Each structure stands twice: as structure tokens, then as C-alpha cells.
Short mmCIF file of N, CA and C in Angstrom, two decimals:
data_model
loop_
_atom_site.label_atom_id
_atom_site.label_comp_id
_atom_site.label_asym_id
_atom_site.label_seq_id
_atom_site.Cartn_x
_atom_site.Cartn_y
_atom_site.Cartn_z
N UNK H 5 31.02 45.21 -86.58
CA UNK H 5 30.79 44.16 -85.61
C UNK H 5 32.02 43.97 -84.71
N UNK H 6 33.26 43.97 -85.45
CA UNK H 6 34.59 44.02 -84.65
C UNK H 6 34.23 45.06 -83.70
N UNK H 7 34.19 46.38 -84.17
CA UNK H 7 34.48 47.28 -83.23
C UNK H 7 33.52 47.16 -81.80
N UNK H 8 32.34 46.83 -81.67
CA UNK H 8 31.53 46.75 -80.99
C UNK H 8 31.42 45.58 -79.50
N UNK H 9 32.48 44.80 -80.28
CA UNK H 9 32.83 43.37 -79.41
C UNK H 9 34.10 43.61 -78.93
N UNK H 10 35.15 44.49 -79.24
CA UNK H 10 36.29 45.22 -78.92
C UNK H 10 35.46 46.00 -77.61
N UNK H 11 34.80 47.08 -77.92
CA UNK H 11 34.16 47.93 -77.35
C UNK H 11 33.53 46.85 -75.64
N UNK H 12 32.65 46.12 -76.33
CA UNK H 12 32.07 44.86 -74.72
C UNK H 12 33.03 44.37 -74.03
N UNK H 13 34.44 44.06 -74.67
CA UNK H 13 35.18 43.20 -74.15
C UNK H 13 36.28 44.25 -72.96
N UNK H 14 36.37 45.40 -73.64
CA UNK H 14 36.99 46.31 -72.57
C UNK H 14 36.04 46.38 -71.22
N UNK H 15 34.99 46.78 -71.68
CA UNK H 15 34.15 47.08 -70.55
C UNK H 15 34.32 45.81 -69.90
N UNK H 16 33.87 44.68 -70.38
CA UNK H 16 34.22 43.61 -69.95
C UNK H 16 35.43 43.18 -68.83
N UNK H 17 36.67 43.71 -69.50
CA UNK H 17 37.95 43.61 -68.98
C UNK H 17 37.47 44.71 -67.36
N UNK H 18 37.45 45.86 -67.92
CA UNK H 18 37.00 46.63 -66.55
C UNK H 18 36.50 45.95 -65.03
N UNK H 19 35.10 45.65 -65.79
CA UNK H 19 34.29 44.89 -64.64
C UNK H 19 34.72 43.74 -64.17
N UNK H 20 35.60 43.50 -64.87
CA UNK H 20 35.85 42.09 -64.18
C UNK H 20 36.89 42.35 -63.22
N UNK H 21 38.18 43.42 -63.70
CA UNK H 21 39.31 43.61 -63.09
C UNK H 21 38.45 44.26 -61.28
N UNK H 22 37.75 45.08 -61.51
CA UNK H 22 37.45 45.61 -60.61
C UNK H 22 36.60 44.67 -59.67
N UNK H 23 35.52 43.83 -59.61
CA UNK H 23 34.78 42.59 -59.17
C UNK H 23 36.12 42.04 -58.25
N UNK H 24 36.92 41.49 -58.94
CA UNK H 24 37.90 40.72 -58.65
C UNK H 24 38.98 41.06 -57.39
N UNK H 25 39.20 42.93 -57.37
CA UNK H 25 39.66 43.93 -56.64
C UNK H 25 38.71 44.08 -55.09
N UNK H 26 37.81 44.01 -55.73
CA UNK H 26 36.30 44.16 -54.26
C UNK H 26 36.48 43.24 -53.33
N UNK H 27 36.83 41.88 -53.92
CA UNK H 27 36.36 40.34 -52.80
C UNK H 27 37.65 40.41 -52.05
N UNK H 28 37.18 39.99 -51.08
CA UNK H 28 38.06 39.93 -50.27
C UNK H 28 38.64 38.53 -50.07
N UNK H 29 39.85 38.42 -49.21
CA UNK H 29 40.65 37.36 -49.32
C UNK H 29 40.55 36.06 -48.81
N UNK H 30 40.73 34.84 -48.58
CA UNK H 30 39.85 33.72 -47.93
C UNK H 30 40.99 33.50 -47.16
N UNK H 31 42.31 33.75 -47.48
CA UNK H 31 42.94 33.51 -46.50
C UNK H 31 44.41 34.25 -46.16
N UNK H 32 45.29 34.06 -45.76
CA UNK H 32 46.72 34.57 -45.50
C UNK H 32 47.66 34.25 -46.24
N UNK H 33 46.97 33.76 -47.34
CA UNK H 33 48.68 32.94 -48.05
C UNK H 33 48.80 31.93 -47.51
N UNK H 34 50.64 31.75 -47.30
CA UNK H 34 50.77 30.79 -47.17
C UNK H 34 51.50 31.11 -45.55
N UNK H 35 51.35 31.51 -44.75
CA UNK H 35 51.57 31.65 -43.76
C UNK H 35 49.86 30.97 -43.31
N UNK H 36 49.00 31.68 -43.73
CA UNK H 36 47.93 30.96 -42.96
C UNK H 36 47.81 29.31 -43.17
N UNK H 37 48.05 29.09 -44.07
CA UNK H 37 47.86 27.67 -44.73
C UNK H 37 48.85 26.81 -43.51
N UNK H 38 49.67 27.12 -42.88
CA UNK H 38 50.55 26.38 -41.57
C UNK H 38 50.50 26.48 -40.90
N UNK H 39 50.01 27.79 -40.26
CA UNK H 39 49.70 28.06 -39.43
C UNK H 39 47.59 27.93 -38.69
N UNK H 40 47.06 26.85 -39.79
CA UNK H 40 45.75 26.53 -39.58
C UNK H 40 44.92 27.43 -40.03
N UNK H 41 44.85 27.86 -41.00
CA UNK H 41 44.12 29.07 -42.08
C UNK H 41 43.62 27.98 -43.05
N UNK H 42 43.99 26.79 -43.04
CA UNK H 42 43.67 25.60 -43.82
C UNK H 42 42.68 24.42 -44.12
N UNK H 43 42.00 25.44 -42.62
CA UNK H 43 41.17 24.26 -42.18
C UNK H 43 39.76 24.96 -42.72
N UNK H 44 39.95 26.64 -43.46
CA UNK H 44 38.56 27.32 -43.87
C UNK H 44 38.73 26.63 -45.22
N UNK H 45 39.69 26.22 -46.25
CA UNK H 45 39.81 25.66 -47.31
C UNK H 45 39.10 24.82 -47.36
N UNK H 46 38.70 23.60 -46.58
CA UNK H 46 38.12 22.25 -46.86
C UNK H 46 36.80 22.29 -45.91
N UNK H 47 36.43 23.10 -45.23
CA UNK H 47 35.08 23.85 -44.36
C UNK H 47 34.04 23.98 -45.41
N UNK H 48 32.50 24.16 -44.84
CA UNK H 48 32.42 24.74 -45.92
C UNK H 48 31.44 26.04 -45.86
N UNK H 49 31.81 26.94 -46.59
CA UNK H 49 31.65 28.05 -46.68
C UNK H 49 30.68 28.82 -47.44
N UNK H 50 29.40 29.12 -46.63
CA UNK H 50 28.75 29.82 -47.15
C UNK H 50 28.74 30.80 -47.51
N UNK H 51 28.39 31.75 -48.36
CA UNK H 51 28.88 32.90 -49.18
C UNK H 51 27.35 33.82 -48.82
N UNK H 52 27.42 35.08 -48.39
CA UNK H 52 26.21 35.77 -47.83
C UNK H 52 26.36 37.12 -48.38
N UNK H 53 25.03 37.62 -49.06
CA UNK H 53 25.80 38.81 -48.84
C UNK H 53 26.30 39.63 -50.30
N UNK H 54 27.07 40.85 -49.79
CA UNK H 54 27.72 40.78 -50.77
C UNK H 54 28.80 40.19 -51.31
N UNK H 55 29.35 39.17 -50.44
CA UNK H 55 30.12 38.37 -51.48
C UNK H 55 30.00 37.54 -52.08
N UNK H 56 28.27 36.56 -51.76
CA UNK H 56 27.67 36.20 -52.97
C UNK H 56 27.31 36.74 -54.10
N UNK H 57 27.47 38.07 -54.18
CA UNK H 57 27.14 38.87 -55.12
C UNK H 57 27.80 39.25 -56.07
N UNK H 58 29.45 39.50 -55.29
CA UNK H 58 30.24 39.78 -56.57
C UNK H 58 30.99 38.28 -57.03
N UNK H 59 30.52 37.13 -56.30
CA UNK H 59 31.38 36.10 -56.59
C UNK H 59 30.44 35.61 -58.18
N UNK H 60 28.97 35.84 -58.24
CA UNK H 60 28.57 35.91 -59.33
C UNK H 60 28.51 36.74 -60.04
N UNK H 61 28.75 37.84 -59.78
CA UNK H 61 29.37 38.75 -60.56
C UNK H 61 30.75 38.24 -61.76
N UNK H 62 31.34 38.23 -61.24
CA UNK H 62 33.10 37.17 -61.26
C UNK H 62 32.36 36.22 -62.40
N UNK H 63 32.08 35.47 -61.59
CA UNK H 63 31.40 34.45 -62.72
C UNK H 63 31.04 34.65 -64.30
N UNK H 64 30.11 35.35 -63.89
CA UNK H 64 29.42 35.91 -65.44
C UNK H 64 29.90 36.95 -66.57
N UNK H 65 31.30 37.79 -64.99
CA UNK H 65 32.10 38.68 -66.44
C UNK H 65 33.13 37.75 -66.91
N UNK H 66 33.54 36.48 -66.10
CA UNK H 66 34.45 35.60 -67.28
C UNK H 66 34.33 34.58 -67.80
N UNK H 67 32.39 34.31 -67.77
CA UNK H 67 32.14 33.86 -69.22
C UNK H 67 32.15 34.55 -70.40
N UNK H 68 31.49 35.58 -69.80
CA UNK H 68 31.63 36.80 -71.20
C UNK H 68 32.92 36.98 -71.66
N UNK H 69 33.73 37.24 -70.61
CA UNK H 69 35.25 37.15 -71.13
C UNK H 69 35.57 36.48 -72.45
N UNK H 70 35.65 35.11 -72.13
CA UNK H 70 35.66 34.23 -72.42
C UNK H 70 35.28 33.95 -74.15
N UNK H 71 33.53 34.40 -73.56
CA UNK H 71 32.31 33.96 -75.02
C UNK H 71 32.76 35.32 -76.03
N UNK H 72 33.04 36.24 -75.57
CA UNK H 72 33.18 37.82 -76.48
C UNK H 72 34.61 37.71 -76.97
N UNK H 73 35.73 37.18 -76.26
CA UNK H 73 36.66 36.51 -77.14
C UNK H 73 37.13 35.64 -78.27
N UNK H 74 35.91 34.53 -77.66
CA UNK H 74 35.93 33.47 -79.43
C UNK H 74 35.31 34.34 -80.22
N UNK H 75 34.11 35.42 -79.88
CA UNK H 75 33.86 35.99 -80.93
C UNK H 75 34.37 36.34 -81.92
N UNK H 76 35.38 37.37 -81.39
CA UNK H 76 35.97 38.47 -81.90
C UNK H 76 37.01 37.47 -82.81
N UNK H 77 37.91 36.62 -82.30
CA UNK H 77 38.19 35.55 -83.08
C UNK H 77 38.02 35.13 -84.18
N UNK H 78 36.36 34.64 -84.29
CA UNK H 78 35.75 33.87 -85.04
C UNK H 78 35.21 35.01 -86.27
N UNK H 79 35.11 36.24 -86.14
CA UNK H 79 34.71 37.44 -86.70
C UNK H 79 35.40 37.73 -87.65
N UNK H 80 36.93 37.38 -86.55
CA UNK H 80 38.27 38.40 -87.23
C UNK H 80 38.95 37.74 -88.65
N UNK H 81 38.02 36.71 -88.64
CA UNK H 81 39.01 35.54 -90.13
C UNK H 81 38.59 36.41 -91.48
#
């Protein structure tokens, strides 16, 4: 059972690292943030697309993250 939740959680780790690599940036740092890049922060922003796509993407690999961690945890006693 360990090995198998070891095994999800890499893949896990993968997909998520990579999801996370795909989206693109909302803003400039902190140069945009003074220069009025600040004003998309509190806007509001619909998500279309594929970046609604991987933003739930994102989502759901770090609950799993998350849930396949207490597992392994809760397994490992």
C-alpha cells in the first residue's frame, strides 16, 4: 500500500510541478505592482480557456497532494 501511494504521489509531484510551469504570469512582479500592474489584482478576472483549465488542473493535483500525503502518513505508523 506504501509503495503504491509513494508511486501516485510522484506522479502527483510531476503533474503538478509541470501545471504550475504552463500558467502563465498575472503580472510583473513588483515592478508592475508600481508601476499600475495592480490594478489587474483587484479587477476581476475571468479565466477562459486554457487557463481555466490548468488552473483546475492546479487545483485538484494539490488536493491530491495534499490527501495522498496524510495517507502515506497515516499508513506509515
Amino acid at each position: 500500500m506504501n509503495t503504491i501511494l509513494t508511486v501516485l504521489l510522484i506522479i502527483d509531484c510531476f503533474v503538478l510541478i509541470t501545471v504550475v510551469l504552463l500558467q502563465e504570469g498575472k503580472s510583473s512582479g513588483l515592478s508592475g505592482a508600481i508601476s499600475g500592474g495592480s490594478e489587474t489584482l483587484f479587477g476581476k478576472q475571468k479565466q477562459r480557456g486554457v487557463e481555466l483549465i490548468l488552473n483546475r488542473i492546479t487545483i485538484v493535483a494539490s488536493v491530491l497532494l495534499f490527501l495522498i500525503t496524510i495517507a502515506i502518513g497515516y499508513f506509515n505508523i
